[in-house]
mmCIF file of C-alpha atoms and ligand atoms in Angstrom:
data_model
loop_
_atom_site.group_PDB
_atom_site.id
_atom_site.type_symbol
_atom_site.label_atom_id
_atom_site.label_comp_id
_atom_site.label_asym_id
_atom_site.label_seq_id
_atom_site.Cartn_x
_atom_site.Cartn_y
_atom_site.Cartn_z
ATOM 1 C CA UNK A 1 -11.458 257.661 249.737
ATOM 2 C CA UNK A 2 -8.482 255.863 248.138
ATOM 3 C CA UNK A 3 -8.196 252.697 247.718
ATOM 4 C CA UNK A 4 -5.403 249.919 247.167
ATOM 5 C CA UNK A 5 -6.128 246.741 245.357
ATOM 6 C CA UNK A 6 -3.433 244.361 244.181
ATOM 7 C CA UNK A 7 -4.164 242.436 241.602
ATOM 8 C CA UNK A 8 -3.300 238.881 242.090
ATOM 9 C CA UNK A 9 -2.683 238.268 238.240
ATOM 10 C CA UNK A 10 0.896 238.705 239.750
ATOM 11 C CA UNK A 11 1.328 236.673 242.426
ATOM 12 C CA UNK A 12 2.807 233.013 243.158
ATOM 13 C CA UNK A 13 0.225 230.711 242.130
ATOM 14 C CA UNK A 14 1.767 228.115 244.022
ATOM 15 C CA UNK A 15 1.058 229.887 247.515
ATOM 16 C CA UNK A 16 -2.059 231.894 246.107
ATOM 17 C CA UNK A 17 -4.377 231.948 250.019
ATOM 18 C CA UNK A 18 -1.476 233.043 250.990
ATOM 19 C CA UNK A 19 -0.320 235.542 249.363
ATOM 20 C CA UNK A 20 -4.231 237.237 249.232
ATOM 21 C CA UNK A 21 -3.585 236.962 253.238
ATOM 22 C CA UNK A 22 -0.278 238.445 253.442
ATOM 23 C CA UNK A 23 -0.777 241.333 250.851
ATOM 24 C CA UNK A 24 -4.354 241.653 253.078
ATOM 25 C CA UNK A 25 -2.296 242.122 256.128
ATOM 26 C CA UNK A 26 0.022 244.370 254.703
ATOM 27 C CA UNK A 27 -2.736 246.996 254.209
ATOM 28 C CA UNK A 28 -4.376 246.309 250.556
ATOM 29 C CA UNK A 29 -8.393 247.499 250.806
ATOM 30 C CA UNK A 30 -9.609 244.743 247.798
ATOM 31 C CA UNK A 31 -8.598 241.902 245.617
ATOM 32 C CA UNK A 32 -8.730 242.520 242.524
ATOM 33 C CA UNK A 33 -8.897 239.312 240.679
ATOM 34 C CA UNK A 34 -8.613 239.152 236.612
ATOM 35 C CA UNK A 35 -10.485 236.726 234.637
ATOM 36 C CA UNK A 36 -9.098 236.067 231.489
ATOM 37 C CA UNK A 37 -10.897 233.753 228.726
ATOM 38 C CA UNK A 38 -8.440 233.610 225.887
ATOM 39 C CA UNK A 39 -11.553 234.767 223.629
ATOM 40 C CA UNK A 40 -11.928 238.532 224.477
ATOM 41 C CA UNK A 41 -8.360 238.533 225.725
ATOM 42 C CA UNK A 42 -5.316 236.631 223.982
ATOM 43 C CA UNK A 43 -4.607 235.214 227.656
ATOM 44 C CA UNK A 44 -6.419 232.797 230.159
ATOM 45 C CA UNK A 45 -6.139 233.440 233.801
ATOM 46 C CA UNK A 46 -8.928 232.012 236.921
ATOM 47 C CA UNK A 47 -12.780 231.212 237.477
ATOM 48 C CA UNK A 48 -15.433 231.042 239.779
ATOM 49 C CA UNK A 49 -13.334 227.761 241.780
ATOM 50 C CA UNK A 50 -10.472 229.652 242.614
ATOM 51 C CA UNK A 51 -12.692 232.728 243.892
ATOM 52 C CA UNK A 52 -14.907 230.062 246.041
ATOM 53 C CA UNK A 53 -11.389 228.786 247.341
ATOM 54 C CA UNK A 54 -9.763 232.632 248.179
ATOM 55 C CA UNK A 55 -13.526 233.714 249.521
ATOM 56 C CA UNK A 56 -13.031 232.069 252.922
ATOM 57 C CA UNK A 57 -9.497 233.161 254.050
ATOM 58 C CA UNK A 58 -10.428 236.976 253.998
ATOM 59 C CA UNK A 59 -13.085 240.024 254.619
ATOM 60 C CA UNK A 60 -12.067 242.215 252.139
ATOM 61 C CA UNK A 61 -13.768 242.520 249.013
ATOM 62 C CA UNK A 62 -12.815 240.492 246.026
ATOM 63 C CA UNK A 63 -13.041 242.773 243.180
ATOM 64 C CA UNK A 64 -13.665 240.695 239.809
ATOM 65 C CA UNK A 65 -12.906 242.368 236.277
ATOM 66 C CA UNK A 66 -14.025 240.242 234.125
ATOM 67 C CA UNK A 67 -12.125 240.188 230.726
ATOM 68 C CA UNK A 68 -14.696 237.411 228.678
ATOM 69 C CA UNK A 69 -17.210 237.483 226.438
ATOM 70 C CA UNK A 70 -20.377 236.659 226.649
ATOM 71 C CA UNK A 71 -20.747 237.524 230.249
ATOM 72 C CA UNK A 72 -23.902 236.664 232.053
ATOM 73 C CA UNK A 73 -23.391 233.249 232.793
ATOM 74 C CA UNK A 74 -20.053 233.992 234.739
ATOM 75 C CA UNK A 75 -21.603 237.194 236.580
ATOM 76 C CA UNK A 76 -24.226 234.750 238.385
ATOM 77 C CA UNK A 77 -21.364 232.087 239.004
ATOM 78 C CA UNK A 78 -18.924 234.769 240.319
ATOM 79 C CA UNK A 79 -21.494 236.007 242.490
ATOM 80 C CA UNK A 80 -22.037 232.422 243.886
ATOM 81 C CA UNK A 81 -18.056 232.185 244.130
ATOM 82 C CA UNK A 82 -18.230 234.851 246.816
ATOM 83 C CA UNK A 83 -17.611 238.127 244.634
ATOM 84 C CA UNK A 84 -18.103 241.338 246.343
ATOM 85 C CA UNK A 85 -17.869 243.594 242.955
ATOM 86 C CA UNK A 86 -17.936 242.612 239.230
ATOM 87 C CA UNK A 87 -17.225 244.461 235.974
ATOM 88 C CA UNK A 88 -17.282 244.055 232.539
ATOM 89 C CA UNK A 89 -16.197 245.714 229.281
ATOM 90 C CA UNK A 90 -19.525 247.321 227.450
ATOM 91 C CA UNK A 91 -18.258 245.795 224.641
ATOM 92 C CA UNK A 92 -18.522 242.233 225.805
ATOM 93 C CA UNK A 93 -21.923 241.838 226.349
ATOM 94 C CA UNK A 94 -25.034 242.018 224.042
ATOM 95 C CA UNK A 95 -27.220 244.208 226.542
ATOM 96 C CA UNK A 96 -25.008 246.428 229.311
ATOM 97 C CA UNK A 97 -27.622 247.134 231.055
ATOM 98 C CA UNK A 98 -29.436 244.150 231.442
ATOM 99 C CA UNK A 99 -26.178 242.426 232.653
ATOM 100 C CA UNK A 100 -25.492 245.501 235.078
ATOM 101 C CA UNK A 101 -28.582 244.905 236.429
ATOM 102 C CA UNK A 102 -28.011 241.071 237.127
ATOM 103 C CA UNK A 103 -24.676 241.912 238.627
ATOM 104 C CA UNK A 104 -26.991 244.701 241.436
ATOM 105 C CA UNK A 105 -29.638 241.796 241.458
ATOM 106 C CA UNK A 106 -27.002 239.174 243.013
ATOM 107 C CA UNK A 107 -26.139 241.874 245.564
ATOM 108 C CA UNK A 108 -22.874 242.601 243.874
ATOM 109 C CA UNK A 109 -21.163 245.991 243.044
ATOM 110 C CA UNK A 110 -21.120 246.135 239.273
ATOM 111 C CA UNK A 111 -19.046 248.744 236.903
ATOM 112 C CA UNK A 112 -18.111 248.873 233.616
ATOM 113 C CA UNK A 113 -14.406 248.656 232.225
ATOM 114 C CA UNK A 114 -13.036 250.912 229.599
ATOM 115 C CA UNK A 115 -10.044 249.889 227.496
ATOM 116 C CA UNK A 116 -7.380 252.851 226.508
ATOM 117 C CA UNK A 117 -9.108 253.198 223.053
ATOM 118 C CA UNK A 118 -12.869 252.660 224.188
ATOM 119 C CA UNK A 119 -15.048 256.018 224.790
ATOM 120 C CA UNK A 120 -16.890 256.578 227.784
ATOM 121 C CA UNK A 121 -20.283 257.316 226.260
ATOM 122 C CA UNK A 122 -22.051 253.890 227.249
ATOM 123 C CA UNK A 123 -21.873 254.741 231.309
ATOM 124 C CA UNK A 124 -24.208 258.012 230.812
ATOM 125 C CA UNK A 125 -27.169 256.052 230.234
ATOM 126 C CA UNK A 126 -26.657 253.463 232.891
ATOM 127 C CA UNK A 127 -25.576 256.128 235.328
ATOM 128 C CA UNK A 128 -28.021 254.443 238.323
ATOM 129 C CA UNK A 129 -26.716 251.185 237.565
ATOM 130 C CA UNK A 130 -23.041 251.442 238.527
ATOM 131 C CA UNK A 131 -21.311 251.455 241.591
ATOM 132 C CA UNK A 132 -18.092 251.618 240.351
ATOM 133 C CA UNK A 133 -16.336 252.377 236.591
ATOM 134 C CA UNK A 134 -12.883 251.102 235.616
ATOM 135 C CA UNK A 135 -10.523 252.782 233.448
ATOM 136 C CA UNK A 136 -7.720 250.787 232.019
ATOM 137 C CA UNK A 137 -4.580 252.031 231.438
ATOM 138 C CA UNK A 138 -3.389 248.590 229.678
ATOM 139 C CA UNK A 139 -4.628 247.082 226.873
ATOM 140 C CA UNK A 140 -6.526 244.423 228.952
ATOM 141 C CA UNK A 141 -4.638 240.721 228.805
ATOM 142 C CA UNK A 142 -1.787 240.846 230.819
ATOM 143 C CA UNK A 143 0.139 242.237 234.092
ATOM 144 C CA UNK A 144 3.279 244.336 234.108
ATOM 145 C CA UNK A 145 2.925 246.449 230.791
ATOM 146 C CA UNK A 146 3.388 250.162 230.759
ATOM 147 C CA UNK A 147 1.037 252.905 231.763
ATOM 148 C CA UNK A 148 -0.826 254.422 228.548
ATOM 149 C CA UNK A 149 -0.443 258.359 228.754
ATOM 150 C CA UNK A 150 -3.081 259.887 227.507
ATOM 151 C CA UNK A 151 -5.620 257.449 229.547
ATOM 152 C CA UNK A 152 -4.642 260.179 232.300
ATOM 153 C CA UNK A 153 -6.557 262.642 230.398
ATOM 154 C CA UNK A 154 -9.773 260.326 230.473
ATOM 155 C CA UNK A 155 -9.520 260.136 233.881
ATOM 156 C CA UNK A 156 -10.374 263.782 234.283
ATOM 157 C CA UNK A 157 -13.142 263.094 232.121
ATOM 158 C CA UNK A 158 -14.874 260.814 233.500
ATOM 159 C CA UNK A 159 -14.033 262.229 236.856
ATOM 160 C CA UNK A 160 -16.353 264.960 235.798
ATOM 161 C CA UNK A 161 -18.860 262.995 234.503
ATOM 162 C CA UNK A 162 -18.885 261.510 237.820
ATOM 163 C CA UNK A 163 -18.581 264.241 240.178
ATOM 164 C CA UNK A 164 -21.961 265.792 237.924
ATOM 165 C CA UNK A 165 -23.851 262.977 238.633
ATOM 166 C CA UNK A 166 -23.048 263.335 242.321
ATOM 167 C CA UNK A 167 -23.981 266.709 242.585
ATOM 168 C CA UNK A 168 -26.956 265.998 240.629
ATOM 169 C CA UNK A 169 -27.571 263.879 243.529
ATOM 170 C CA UNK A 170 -26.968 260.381 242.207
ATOM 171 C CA UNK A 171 -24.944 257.943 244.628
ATOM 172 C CA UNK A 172 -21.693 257.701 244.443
ATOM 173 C CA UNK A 173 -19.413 255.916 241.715
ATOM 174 C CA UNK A 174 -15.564 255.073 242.264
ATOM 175 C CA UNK A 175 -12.738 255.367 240.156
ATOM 176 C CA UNK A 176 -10.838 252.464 239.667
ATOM 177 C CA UNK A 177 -7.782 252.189 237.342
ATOM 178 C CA UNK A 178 -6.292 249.456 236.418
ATOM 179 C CA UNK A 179 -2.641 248.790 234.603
ATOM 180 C CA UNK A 180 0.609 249.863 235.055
ATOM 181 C CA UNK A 181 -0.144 251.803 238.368
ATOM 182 C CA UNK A 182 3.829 252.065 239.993
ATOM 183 C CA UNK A 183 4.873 253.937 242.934
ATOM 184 C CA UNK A 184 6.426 256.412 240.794
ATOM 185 C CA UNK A 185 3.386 257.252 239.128
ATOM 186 C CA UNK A 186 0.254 256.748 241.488
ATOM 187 C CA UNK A 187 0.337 260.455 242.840
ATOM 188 C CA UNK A 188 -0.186 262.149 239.279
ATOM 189 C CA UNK A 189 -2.788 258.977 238.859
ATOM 190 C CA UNK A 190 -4.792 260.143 241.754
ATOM 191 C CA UNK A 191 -4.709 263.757 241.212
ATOM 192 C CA UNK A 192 -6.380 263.199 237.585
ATOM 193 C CA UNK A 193 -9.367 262.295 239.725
ATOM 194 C CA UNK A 194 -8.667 258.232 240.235
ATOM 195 C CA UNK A 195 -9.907 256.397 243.593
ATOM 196 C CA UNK A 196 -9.217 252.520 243.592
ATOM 197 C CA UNK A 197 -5.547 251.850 242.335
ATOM 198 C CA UNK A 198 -5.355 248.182 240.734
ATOM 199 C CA UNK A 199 -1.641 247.242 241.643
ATOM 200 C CA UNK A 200 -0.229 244.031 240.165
ATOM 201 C CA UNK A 201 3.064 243.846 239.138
ATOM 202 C CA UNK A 202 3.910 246.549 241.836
ATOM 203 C CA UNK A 203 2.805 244.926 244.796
ATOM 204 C CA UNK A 204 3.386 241.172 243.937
ATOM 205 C CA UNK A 205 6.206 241.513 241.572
ATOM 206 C CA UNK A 206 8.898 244.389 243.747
ATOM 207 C CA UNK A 207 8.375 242.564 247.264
ATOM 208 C CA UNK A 208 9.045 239.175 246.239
ATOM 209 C CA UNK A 209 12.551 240.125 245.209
ATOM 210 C CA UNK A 210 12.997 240.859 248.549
ATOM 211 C CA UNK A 211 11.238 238.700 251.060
ATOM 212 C CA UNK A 212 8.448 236.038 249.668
ATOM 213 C CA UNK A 213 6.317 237.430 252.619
ATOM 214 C CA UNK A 214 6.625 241.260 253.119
ATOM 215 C CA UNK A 215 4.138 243.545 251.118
ATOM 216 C CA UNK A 216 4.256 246.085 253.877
ATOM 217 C CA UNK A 217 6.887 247.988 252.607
ATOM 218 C CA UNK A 218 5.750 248.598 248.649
ATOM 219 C CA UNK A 219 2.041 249.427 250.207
ATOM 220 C CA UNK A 220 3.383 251.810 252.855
ATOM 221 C CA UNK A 221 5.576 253.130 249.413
ATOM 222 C CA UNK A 222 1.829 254.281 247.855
ATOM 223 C CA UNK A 223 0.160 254.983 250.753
ATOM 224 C CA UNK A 224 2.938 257.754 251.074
ATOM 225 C CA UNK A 225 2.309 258.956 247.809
ATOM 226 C CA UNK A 226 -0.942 258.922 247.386
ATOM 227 C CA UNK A 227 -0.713 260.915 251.043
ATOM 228 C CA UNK A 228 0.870 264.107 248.566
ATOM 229 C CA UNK A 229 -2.083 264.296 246.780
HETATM 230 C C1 DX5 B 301 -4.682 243.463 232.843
HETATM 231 C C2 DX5 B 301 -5.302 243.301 234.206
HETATM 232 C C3 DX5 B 301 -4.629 244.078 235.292
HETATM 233 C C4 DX5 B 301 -3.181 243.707 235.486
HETATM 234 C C5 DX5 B 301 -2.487 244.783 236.267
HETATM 235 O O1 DX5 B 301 -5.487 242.889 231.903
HETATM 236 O O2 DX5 B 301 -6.645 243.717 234.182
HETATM 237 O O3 DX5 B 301 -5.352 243.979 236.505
HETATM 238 O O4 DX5 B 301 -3.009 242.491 236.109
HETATM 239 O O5 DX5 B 301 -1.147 244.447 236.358
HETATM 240 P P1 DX5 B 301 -0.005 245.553 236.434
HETATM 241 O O6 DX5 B 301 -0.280 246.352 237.678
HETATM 242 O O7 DX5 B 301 1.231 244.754 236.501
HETATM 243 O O8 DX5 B 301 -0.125 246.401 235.201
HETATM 244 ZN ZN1 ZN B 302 -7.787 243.956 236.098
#
């Protein structure tokens, strides 16, 4: 399975339903939707209002990494706000595992983010908790920065840390990654062992150059590449 989720960080704010339709209809599987406080991050993006606004105009699943600290009280408002999945960096809140298990016990998806620098010890012992871990390959706080190198390596890691636990018989975890993903450089991404592709810049910043509208042709772009894999 390989998925495609813009990240809407990147998009026109002005036209925001809009451009989650259009990006939707182009062939994206998820939203991914950044939440930025200015305390664990040195930016400040959206909330719960704006994901109650986006919830109605579209199926697909709105994907929430959220980049604040402390954490618990936005989980339960996200999930009201319509979220489908939510993560959270480890190092944000007090007691992982108590907040992954609020996230499961609103019916969401939860996962836990990992920042270029952070290890991935903390997911072993929370293994049955997660639905989903997130890799970035940014330093978390902003859209259109460069792909970090060596986080390629700790995708194969944790790739085998996941594919253990499935043949251990645990349920299956994705791999999401999240900064800097390209066209040019989502085919080595995925063979390292990645699954969901976070796309910002790509998808909302190449296309709009072109045609306000038309996201076809930049999805179709890493569709085709990911197809090599
Ligand atoms: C960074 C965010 C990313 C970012 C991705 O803190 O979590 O989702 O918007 O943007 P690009 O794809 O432009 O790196
Ligand atoms: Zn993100």
């Amino acid at each position: 399975m390989r998925l495609i989720a813009p990240s809407i960080l990147s998009a026109d704010f002005a036209r925001l339903g809009e451009e989650v339709t259009n990006v939707i209809a182009a062939g994206a599987d998820w939203i991914h939707f950044d939440v930025m406080d200015n305390h664990y991050v040195p930016n400040l993006s959206i909330g719960p209002l704006v994901c109650a606004a986006l919830r109605p105009l579209t199926r697909a699943p709105i994907d929430v990494h959220l980049m604040v600290q402390p954490v618990d009280a936005l989980v339960s408002e996200f999930a009201r706000a319509g979220a489908d999945i939510i993560t959270f960096h480890p190092e944000a809140s007090s007691h992982v595992d108590r907040t992954l298990a609020l996230i499961r016990e609103h019916g969401c998806k939860a996962g836990l983010v990992f920042n270029p620098a952070t290890p991935l010890d903390p997911m072993d012992w929370v293994m049955d908790r997660l639905d989903i871990v997130l890799l970035m390959s940014v330093n978390p706080g902003f859209g259109g920065q460069g792909f970090i190198l060596p986080v390629l390596e700790k995708i194969r890691a944790a790739r085998q840390k996941l594919d253990a636990w499935q043949a251990s018989g645990g349920r299956k975890i994705l791999l999401e990654i999240d900064g800097g993903v390209k066209v040019e450089n989502i085919a080595g991404i995925a063979s390292a062992g990645a699954e969901v592709f976070v796309a910002g810049s790509a998808v909302y910043g190449a296309s709009r150059a072109e045609d306000p509208n038309r996201y076809d042709s930049v999805i179709a772009a890493l569709r085709a590449e990911l197809a090599r894999v």
